PDB file of C-alpha atoms in Angstrom:
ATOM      1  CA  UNK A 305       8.292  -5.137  23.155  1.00 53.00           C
ATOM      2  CA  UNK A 306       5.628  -2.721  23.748  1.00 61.00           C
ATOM      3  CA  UNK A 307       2.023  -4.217  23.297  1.00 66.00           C
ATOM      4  CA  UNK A 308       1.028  -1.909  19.964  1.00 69.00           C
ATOM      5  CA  UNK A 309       4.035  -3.093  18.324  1.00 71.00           C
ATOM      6  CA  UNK A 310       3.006  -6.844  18.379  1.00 77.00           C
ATOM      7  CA  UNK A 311      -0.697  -6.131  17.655  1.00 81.00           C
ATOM      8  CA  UNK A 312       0.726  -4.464  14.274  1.00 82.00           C
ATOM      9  CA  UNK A 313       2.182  -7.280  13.602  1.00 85.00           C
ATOM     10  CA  UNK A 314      -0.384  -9.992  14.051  1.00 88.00           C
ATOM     11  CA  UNK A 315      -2.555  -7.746  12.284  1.00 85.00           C
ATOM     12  CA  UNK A 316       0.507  -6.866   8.912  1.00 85.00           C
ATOM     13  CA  UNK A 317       0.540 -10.801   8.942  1.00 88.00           C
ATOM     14  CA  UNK A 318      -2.972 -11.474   8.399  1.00 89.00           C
ATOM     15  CA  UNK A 319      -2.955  -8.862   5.534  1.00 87.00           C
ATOM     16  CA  UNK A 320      -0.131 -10.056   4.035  1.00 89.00           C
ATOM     17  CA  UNK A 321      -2.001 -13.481   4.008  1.00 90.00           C
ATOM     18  CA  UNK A 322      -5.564 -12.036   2.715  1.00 88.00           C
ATOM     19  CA  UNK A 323      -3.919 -10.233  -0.276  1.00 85.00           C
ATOM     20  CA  UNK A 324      -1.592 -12.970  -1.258  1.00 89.00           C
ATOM     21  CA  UNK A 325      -4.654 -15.567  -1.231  1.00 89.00           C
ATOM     22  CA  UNK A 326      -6.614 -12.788  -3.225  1.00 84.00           C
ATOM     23  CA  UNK A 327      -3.934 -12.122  -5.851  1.00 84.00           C
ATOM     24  CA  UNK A 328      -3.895 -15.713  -5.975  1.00 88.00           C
ATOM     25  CA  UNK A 329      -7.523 -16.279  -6.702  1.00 84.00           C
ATOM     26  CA  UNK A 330      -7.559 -12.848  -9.203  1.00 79.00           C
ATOM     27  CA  UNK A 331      -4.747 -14.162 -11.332  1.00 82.00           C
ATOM     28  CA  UNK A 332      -5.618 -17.631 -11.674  1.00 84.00           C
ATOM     29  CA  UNK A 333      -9.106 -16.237 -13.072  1.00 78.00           C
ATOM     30  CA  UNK A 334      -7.377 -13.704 -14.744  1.00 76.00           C
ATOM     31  CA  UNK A 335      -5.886 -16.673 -16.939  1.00 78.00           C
ATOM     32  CA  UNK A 336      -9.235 -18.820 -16.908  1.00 76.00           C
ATOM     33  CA  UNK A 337     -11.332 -15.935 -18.472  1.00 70.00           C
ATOM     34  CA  UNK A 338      -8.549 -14.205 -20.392  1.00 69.00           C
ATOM     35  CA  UNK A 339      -9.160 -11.420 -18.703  1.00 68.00           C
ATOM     36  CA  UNK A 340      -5.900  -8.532 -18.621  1.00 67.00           C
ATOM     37  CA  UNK A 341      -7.597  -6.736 -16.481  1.00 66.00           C
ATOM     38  CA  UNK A 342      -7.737  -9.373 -14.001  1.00 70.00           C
ATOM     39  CA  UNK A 343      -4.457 -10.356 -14.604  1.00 74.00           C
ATOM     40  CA  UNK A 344      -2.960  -7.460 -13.861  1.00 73.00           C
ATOM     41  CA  UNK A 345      -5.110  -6.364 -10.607  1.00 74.00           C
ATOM     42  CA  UNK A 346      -3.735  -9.696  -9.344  1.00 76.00           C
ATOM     43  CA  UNK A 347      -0.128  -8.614 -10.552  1.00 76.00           C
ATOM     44  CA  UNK A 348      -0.901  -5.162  -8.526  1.00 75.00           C
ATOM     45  CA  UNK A 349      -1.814  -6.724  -5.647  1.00 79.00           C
ATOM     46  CA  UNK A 350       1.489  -8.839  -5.464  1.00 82.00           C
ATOM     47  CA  UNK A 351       3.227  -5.206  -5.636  1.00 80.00           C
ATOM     48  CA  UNK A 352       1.579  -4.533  -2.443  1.00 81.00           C
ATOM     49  CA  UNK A 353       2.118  -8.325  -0.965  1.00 85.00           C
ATOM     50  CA  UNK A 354       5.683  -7.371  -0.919  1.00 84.00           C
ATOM     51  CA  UNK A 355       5.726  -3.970   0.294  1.00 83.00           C
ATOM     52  CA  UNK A 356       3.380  -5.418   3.277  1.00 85.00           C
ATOM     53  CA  UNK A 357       5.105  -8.296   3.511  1.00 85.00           C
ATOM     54  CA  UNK A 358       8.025  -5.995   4.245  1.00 84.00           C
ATOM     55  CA  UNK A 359       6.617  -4.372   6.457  1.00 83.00           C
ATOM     56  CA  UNK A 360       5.631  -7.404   8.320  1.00 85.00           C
ATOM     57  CA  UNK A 361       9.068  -8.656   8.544  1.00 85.00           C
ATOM     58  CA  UNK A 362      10.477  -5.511  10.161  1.00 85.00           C
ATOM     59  CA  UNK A 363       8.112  -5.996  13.219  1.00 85.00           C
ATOM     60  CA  UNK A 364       9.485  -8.747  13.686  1.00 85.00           C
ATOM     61  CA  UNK A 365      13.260  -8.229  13.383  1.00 85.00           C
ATOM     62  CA  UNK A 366      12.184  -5.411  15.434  1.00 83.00           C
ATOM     63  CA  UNK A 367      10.894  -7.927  18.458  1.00 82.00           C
ATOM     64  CA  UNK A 368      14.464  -9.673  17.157  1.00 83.00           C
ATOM     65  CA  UNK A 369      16.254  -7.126  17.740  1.00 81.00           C
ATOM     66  CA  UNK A 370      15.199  -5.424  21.080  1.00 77.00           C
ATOM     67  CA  UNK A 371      15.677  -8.801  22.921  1.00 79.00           C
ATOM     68  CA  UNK A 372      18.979  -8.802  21.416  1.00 75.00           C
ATOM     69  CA  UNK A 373      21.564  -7.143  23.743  1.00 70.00           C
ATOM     70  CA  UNK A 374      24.168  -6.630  21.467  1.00 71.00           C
ATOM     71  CA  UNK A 375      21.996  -4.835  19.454  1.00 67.00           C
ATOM     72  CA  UNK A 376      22.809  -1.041  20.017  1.00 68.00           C
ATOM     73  CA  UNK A 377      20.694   0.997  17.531  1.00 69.00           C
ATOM     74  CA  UNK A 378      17.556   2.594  17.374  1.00 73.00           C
ATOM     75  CA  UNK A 379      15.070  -0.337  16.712  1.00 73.00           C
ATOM     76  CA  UNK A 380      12.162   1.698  15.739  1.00 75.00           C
ATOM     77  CA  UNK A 381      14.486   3.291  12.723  1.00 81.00           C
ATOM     78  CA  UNK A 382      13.956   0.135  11.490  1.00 81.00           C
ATOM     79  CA  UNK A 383      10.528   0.480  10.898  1.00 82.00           C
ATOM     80  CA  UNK A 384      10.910   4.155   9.603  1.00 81.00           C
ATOM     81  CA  UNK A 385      13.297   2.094   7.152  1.00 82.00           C
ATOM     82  CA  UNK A 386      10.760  -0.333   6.164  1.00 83.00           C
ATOM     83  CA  UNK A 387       8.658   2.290   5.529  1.00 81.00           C
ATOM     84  CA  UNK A 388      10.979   4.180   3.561  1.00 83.00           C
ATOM     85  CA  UNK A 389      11.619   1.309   1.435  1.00 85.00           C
ATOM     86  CA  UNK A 390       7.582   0.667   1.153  1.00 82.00           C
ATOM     87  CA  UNK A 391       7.092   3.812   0.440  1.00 82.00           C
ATOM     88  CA  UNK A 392       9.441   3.790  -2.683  1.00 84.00           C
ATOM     89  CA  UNK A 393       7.340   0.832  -3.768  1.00 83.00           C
ATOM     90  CA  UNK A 394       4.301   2.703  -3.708  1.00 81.00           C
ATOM     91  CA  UNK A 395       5.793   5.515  -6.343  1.00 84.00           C
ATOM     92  CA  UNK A 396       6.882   2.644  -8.315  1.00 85.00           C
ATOM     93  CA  UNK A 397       3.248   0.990  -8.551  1.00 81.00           C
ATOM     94  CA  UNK A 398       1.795   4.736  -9.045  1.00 82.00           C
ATOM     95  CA  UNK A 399       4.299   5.055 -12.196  1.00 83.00           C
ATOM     96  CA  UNK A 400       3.610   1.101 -13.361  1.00 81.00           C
ATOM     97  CA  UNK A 401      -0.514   2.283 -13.413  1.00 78.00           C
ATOM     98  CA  UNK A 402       0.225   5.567 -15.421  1.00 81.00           C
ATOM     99  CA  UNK A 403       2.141   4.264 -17.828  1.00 83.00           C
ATOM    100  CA  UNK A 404      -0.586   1.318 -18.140  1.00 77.00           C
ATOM    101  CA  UNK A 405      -3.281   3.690 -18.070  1.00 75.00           C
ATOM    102  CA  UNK A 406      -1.585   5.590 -20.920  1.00 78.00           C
ATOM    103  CA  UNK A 407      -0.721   2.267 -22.809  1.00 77.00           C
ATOM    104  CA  UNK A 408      -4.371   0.994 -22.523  1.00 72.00           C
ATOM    105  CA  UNK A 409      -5.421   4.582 -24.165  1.00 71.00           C
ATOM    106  CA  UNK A 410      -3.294   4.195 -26.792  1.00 74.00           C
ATOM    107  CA  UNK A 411      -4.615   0.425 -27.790  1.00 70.00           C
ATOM    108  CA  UNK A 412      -7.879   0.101 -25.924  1.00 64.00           C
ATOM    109  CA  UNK A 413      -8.649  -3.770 -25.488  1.00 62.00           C
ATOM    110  CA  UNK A 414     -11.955  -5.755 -25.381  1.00 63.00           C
ATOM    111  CA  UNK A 415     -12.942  -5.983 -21.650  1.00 62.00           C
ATOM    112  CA  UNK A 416     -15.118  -9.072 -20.577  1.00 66.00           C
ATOM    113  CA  UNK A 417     -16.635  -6.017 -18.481  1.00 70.00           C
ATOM    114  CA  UNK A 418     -19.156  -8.077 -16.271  1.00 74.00           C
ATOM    115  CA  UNK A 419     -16.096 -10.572 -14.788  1.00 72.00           C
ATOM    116  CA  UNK A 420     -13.558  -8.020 -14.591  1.00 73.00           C
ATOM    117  CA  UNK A 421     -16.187  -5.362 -12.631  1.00 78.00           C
ATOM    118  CA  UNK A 422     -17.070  -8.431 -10.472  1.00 78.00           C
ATOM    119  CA  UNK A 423     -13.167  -9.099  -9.127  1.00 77.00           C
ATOM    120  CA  UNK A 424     -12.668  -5.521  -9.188  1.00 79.00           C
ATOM    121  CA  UNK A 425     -15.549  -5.569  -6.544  1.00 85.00           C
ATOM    122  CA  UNK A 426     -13.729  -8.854  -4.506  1.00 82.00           C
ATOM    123  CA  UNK A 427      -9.981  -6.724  -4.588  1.00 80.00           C
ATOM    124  CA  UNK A 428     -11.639  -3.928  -3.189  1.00 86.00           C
ATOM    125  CA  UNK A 429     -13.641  -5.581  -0.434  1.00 88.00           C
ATOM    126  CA  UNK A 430     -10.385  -7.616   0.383  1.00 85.00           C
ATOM    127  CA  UNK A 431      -8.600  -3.659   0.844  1.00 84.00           C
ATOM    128  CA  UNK A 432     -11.529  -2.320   2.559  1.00 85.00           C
ATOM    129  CA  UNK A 433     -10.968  -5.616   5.004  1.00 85.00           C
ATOM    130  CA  UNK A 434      -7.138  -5.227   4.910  1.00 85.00           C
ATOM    131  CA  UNK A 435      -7.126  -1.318   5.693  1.00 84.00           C
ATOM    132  CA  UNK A 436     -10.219  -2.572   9.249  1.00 82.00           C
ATOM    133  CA  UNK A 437      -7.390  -4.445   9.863  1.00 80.00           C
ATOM    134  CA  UNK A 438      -4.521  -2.030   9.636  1.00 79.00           C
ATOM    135  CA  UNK A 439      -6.477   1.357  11.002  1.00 75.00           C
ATOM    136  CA  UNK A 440      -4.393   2.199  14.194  1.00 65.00           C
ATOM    137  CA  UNK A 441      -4.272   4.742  16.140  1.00 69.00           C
ATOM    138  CA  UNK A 442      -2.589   7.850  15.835  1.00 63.00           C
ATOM    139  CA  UNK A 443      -0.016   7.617  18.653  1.00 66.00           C
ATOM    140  CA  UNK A 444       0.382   4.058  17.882  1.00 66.00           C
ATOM    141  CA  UNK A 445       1.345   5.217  14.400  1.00 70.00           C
ATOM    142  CA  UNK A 446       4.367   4.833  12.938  1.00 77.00           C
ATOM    143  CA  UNK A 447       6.158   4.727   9.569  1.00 76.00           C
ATOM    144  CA  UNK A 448       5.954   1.003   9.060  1.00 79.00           C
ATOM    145  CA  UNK A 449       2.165   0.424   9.592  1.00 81.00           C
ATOM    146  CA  UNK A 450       1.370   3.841   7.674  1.00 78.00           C
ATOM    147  CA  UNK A 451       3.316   2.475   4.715  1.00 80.00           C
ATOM    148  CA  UNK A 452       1.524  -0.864   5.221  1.00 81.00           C
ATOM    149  CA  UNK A 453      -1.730   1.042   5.508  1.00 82.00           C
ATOM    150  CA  UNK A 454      -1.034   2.972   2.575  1.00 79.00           C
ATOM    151  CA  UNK A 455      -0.703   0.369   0.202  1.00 80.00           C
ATOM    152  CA  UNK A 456      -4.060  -0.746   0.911  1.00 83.00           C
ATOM    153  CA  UNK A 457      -5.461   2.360   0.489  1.00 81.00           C
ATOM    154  CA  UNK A 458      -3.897   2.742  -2.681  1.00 80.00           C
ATOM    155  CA  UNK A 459      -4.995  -0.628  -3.875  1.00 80.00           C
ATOM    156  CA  UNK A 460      -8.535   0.097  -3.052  1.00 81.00           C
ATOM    157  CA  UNK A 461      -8.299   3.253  -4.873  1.00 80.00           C
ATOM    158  CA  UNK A 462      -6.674   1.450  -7.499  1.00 79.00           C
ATOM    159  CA  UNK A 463     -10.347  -1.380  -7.220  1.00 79.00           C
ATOM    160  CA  UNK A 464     -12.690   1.892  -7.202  1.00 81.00           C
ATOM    161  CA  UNK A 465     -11.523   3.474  -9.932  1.00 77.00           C
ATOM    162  CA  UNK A 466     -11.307   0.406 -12.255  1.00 76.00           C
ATOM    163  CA  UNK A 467     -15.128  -0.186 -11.185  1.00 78.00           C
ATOM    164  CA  UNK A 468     -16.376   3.411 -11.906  1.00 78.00           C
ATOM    165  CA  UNK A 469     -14.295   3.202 -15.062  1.00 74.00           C
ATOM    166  CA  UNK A 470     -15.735  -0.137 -16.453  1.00 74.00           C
ATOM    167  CA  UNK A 471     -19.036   0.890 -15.538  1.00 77.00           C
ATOM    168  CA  UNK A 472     -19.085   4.186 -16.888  1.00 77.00           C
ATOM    169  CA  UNK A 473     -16.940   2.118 -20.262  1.00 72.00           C
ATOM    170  CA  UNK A 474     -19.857  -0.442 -20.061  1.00 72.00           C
ATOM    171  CA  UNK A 475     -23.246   1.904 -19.764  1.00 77.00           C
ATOM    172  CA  UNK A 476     -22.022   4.846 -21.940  1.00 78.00           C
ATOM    173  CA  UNK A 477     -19.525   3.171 -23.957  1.00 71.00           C
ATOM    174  CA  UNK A 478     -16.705   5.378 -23.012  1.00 69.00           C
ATOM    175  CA  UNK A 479     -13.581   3.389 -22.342  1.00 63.00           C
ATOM    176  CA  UNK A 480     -11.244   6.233 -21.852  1.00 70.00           C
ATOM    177  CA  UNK A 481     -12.932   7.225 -18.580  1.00 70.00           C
ATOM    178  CA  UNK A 482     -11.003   3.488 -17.134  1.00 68.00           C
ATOM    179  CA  UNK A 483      -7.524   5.444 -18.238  1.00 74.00           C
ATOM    180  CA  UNK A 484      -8.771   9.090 -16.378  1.00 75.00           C
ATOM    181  CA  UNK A 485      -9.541   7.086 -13.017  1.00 74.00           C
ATOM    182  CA  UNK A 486      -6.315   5.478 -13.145  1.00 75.00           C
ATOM    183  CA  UNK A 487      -3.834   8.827 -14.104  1.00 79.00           C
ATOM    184  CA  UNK A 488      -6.364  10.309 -11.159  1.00 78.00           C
ATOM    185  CA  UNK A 489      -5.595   7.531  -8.875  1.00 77.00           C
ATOM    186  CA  UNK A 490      -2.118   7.329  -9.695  1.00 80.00           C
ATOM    187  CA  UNK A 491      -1.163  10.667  -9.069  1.00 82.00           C
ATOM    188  CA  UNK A 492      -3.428  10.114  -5.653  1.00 82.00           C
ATOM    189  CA  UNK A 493      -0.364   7.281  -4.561  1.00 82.00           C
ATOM    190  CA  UNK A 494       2.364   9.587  -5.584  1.00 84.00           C
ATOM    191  CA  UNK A 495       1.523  12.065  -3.213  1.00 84.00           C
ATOM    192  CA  UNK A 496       0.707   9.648  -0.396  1.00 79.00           C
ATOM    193  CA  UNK A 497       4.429   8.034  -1.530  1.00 81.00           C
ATOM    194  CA  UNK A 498       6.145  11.230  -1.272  1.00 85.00           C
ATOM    195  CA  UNK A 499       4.521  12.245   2.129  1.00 80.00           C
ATOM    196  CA  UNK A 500       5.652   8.842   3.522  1.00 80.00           C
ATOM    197  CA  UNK A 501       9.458   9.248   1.777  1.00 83.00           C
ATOM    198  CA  UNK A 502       9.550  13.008   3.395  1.00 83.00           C
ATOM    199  CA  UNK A 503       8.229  11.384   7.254  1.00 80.00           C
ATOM    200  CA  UNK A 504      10.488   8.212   7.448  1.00 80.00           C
ATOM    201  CA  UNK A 505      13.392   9.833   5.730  1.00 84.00           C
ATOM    202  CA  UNK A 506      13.575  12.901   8.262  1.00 84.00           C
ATOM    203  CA  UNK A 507      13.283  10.168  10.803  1.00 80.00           C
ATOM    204  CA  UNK A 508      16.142   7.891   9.433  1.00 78.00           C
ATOM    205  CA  UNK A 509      18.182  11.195   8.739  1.00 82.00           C
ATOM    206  CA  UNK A 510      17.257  12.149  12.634  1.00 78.00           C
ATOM    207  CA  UNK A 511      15.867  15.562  11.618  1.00 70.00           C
ATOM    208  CA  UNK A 512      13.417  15.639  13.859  1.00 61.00           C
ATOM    209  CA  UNK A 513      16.146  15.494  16.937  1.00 54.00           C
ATOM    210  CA  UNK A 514      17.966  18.201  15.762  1.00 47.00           C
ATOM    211  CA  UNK A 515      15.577  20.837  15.823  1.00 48.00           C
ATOM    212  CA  UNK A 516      14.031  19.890  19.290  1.00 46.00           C
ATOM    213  CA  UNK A 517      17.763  20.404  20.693  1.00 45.00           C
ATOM    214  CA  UNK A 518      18.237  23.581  18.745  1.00 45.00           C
ATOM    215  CA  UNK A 519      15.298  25.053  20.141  1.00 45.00           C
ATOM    216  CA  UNK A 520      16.271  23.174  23.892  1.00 46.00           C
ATOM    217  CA  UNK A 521      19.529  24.905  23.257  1.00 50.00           C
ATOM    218  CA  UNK A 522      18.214  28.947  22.614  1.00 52.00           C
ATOM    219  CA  UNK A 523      15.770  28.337  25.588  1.00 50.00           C
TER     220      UNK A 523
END
């Protein structure tokens, strides 16, 4: 098991860990103050426990697996798999905040701005932590920690833009500028989604093989 491979690991586990305690803490609140906005930042984040939860687990059937004789395949597909699979999520979750961001537009709601800015501010300093955590390097990269990496991105985003967009809704009384961040952010993920879908699918589809042996082949 090359040494990279287990540091993503430890490190996947102790995000997984940090965001499930957070969504914990954010939905629990979210119920105490009646706050939706809380409520569903915590429901967000436990989008994004799973995906990185996922992405946890394939390290280690990976480590499984490659001590594990019988096992013939290509081990690392399985991370380009988890990825895949994470990466899928991600579109999901960008879709989930349009159409919320579209809903909310539609029928604003009375925000308890000052609580709901302030967990905004905890979820984001929890990503900013998570994504310390998950920065690798490049040629350690692969699909699995990107997707992992990606998700917390995307959730940080997803923090920022609700805490421009309640400020701006609380100083200037604007509350459509919370729906513009979020179609903004949103469409932010999808392109981060499909860039991940397009990198771990040529991988699982071995594209990347066949055109270093086609050009091995005309040399």
């Amino acid at each position: 098991m090359p040494e990279h491979k287990h540091e993503h690991e430890k490190k996947t586990f102790w995000v997984v860990l940090l965001t499930a305690v957070t969504m914990v803490v954010e939905i629990i609140f979210g119920l105490i103050t009646n706050s939706m906005a809380l409520l569903a930042d915590g429901i967000h984040m436990g989008s994004h426990v799973l995906a990185i939860g996922l992405s946890w687990i394939a390290y280690i059937v990976v480590r499984k697996v490659s001590k594990n004789e019988k096992f013939k395949g290509n081990s690392d597909k399985i991370l380009s798999l988890s990825g895949y699979s994470s990466g899928l999520m991600l579109l999901l979750f960008a879709f989930v905040i349009m159409v919320e961001a579209v809903e909310r537009f539609f029928n604003p709601v009375d925000i308890i701005y000052r609580e709901a800015i302030f967990v905004a501010i905890i979820g984001l300093m929890v990503n900013i932590a998570s994504a310390f955590l998950l920065h690798h390097d490049h040629e350690h990269s692969d699909h699995n920690i990107r997707a992992a990496y990606l998700h917390v991105i995307a959730d940080a985003l997803t923090s920022l833009s609700a805490i421009l967009g309640l400020t701006a809704a609380m100083i200037w009384d604007i509350p459509f500028i919370d729906t513009i961040a979020a179609i903004v952010s949103s469409l932010v993920i999808v392109r981060w989604s499909v860039g991940l879908l397009k990198d771990s699918g040529k991988a699982l589809l071995d594209m990347k093989n066949a055109r270093a042996e086609h050009e091995h082949h005309h040399h």
